CSV table of C-alpha atoms in Angstrom, one decimal:
chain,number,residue,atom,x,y,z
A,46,UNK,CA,23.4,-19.1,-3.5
A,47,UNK,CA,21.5,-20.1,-0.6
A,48,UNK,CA,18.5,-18.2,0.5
A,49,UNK,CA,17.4,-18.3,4.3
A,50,UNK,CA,16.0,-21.3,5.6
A,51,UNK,CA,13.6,-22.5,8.2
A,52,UNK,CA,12.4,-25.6,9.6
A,53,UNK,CA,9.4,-26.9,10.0
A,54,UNK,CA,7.6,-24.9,7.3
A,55,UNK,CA,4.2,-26.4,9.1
A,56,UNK,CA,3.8,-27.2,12.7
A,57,UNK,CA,0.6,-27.9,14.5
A,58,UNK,CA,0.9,-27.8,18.0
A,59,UNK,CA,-1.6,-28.4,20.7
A,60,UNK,CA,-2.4,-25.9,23.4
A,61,UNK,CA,0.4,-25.8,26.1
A,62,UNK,CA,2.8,-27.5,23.8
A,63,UNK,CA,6.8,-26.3,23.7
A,64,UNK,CA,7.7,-26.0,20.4
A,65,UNK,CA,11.2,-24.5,18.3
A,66,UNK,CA,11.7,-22.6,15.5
A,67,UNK,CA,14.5,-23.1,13.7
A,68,UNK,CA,16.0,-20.6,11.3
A,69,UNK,CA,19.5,-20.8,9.0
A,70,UNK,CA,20.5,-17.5,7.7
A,71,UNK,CA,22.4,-17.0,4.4
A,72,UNK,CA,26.1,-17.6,5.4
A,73,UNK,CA,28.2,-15.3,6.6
A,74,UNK,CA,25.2,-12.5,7.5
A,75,UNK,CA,26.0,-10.9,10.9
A,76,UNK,CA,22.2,-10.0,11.7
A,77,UNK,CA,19.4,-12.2,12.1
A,78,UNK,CA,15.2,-11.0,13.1
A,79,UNK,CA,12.7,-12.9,13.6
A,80,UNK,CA,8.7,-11.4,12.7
A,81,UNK,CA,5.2,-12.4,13.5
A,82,UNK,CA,2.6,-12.6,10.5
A,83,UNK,CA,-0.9,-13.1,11.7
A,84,UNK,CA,-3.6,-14.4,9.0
A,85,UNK,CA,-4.2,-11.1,7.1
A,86,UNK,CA,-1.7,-8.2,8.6
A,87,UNK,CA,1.8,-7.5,7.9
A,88,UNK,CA,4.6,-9.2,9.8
A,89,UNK,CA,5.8,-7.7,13.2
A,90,UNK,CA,9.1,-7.3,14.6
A,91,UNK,CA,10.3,-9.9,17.0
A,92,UNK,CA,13.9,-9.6,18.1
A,93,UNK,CA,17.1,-8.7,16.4
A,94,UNK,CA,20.8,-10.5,17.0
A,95,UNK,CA,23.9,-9.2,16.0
A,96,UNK,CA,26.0,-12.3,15.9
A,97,UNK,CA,25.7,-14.2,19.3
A,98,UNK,CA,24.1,-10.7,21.5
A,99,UNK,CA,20.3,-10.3,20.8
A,100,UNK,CA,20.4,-6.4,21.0
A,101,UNK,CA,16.8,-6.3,20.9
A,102,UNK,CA,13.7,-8.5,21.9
A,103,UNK,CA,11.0,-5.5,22.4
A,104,UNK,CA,8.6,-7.5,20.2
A,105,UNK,CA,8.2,-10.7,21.7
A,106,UNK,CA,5.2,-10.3,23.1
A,107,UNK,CA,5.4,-12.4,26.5
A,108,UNK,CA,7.7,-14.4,28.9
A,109,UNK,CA,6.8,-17.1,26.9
A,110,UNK,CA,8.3,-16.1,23.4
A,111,UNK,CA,12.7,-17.0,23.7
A,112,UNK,CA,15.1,-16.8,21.2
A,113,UNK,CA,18.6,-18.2,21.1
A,114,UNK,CA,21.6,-17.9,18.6
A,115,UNK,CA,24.2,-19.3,20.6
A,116,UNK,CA,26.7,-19.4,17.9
A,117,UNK,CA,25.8,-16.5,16.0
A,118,UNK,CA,24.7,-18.4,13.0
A,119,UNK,CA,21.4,-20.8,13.5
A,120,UNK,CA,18.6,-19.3,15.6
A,121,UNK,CA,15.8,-21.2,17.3
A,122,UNK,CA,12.4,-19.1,18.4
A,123,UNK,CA,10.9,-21.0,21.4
A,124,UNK,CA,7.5,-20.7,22.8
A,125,UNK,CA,6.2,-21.9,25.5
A,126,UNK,CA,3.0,-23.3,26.7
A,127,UNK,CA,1.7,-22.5,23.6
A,128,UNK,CA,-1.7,-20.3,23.0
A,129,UNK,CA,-4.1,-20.2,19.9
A,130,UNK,CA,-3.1,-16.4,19.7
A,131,UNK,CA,0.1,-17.7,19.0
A,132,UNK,CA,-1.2,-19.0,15.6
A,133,UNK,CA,0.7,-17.3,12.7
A,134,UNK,CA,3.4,-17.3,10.5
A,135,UNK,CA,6.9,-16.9,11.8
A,136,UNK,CA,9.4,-14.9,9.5
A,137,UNK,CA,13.4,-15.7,9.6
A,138,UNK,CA,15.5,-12.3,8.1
A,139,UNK,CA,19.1,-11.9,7.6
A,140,UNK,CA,21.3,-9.1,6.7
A,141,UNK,CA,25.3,-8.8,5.6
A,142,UNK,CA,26.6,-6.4,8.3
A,143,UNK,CA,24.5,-3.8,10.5
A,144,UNK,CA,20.7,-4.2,11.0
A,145,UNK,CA,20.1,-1.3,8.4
A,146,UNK,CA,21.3,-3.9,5.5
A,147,UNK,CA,18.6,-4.9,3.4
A,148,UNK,CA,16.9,-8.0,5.2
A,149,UNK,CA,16.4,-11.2,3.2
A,150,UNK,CA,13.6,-13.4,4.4
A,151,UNK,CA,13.5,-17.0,4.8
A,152,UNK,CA,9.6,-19.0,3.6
A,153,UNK,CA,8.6,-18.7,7.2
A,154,UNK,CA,7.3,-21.6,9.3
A,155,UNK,CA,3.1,-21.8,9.6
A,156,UNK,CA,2.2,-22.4,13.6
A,157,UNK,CA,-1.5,-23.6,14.4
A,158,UNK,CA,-2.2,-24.1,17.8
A,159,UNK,CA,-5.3,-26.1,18.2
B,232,UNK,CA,7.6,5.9,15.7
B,233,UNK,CA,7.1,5.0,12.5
B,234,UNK,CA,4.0,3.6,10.4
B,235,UNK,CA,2.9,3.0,7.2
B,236,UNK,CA,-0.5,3.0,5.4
B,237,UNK,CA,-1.5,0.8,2.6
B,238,UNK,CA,-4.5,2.3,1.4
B,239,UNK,CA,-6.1,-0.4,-0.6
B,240,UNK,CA,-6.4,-3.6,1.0
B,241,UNK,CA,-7.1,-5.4,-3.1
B,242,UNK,CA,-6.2,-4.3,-6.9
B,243,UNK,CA,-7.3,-5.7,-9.4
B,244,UNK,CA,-5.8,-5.0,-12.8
B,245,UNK,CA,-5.8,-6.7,-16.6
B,246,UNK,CA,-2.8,-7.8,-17.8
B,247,UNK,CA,-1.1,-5.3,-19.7
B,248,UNK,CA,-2.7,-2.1,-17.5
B,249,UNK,CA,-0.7,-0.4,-15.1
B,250,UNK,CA,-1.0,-1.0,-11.2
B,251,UNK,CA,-0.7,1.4,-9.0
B,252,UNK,CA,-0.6,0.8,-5.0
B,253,UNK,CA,-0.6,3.4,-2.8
B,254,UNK,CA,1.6,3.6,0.7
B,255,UNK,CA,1.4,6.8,2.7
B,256,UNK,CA,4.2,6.7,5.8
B,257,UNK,CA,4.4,8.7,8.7
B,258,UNK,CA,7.9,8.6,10.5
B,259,UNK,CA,9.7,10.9,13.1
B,260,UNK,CA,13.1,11.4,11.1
B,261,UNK,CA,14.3,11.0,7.9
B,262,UNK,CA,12.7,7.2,6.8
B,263,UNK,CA,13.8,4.4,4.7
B,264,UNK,CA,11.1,3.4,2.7
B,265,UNK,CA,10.5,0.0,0.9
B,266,UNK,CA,8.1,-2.1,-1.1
B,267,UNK,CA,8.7,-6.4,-0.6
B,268,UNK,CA,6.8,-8.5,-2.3
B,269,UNK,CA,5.1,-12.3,-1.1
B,270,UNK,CA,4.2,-14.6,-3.1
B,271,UNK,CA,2.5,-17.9,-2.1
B,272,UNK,CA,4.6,-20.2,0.0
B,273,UNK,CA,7.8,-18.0,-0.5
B,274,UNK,CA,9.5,-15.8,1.1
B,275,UNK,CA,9.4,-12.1,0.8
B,276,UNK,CA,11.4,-10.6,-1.9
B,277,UNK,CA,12.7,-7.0,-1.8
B,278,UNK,CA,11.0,-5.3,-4.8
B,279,UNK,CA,12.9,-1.4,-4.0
B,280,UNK,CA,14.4,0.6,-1.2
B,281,UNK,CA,14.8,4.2,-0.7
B,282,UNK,CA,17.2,5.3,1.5
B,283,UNK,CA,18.2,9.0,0.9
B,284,UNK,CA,19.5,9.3,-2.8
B,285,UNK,CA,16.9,9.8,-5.6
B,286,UNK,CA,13.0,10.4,-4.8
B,287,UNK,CA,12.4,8.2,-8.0
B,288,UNK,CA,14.0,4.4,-7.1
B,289,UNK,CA,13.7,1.9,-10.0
B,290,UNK,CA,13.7,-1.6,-8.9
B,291,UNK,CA,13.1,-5.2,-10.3
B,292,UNK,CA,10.6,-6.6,-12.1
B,293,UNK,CA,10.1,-3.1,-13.9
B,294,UNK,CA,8.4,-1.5,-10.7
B,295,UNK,CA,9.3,1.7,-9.5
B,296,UNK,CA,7.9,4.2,-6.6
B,297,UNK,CA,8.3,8.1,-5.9
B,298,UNK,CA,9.1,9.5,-2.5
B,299,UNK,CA,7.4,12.4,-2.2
B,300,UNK,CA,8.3,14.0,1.1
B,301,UNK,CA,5.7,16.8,0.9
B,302,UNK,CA,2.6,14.1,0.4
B,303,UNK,CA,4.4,11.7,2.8
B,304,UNK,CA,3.9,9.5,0.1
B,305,UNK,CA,5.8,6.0,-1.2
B,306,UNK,CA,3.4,4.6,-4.1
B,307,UNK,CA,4.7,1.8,-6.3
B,308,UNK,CA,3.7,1.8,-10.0
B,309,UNK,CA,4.6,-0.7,-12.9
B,310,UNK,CA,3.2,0.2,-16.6
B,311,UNK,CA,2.3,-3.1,-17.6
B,312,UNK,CA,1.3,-6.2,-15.2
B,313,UNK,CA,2.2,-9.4,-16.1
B,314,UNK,CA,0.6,-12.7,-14.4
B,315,UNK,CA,2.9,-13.2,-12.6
B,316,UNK,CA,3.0,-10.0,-10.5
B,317,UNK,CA,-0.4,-11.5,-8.8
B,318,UNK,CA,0.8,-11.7,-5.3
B,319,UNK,CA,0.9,-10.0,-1.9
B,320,UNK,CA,2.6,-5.9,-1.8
B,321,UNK,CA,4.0,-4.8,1.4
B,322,UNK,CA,5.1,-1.3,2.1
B,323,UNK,CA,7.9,-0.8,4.5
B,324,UNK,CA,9.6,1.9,7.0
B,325,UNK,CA,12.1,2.1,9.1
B,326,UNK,CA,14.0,5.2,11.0
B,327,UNK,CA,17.3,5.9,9.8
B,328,UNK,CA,18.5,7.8,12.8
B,329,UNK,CA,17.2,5.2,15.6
B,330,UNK,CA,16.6,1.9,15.9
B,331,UNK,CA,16.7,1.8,12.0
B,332,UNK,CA,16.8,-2.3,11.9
B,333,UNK,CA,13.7,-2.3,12.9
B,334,UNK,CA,11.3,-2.8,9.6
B,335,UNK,CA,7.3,-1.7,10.4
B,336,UNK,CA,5.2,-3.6,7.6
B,337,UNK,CA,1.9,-1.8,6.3
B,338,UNK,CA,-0.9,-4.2,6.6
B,339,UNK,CA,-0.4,-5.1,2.4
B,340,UNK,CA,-2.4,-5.2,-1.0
B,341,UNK,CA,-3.4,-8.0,-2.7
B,342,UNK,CA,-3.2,-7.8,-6.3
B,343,UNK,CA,-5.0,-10.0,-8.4
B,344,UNK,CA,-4.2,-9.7,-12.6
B,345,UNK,CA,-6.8,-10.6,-15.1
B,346,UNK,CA,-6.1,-12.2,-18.0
């Protein structure tokens, strides 16, 4: 079946650009994360939803980081007034039912802000 | 809070050779433990997880790992690499008891295979 999607795979962005995220979880899956890969390290945790709620948005490391899932199945990750510290690679995950369900990742999307 | 670390940052190994990558994890409670694999321009694939049942977890691709709670140890093994394991190894905790969505990546191993 379908994996996780996300859209664009490559954006370049200038600095102080808005730009979205988009990610489309495997039908059906109740939870959705989103992760930060910088160049080199491992990815980092984001936010988590549950459906529509985000239960959790620890990670997002400034004002400027929002995520939405409005409907509880599509979720975009907005930032604002982007940064070059920004750059990375940002990782779409869903699971079945509770958070602890193994996570499948989408191909991520590859930000470089210039 | 939990952490894991990936102690070599590149392995190298001929085809045909075992691999070996090593993952020690330090966690407050009783962890999850997991290895995912990336390869180029894909996403990241679940290799394993261990969650509480057997110390020794068999998983796909003929790669295996051994918790070993007294060594705080995860290390994931295969007995013969094939090309096409040459990718990047991630190494993966989480808390069962709180906040146990919440997946803390090591920082990875590259392995390269030899022909």
């Amino acid at each position: 079946g379908a994996g996780v999607s996300q859209s664009p795979r490559y954006k370049v962005a200038k600095r102080g650009q808005d730009v979205a995220l988009r990610c489309d979880p495997i039908s059906g899956h109740v939870s959705l994360f989103w992760y930060q890969q910088a160049l080199g390290q491992g990815p980092e945790f984001l936010t988590y939803f549950q459906n529509e709620a985000q239960l959790d948005k620890s990670g997002l490391p400034s004002d400027r980081f929002f995520a939405e899932r409005p409907e509880g199945s599509v979720s975009t990750l907005k930032i604002q007034r982007t940064q070059q510290e920004d750059s990375a690679v940002y990782l779409c995950a869903s699971s079945l039912n509770r958070g602890t369900d193994t996570q499948y990742f989408g191909p991520g999307t590859r930000l470089t802000v210039l | 809070a939990q952490s894991v670390t990936q102690l070599d940052s590149h392995v190298s190994v001929s085809e045909g050779t075992p691999v070996l990558l090593r993952c020690n994890y330090s966690s407050s409670y009783s962890p999850s433990l997991f290895w995912y694999v990336q390869h180029p321009n894909k996403g990241l694939q679940l290799l394993l997880k261990y969650t509480s049942a057997a110390t020794l977890v068999k998983g796909i691709n003929g790669f295996e790992a051994e918790f070993k709670k007294s060594e705080t140890s995860f290390h994931l093994t295969k007995p013969s690499a094939h090309m096409s394991d040459a990718a990047e190894y991630f190494c993966v905790v989480s808390d069962r008891v709180s906040n146990d969505y919440k997946l803390s990546f090591g920082a990875g191993t590259t392995v390269t295979v030899r022909a």
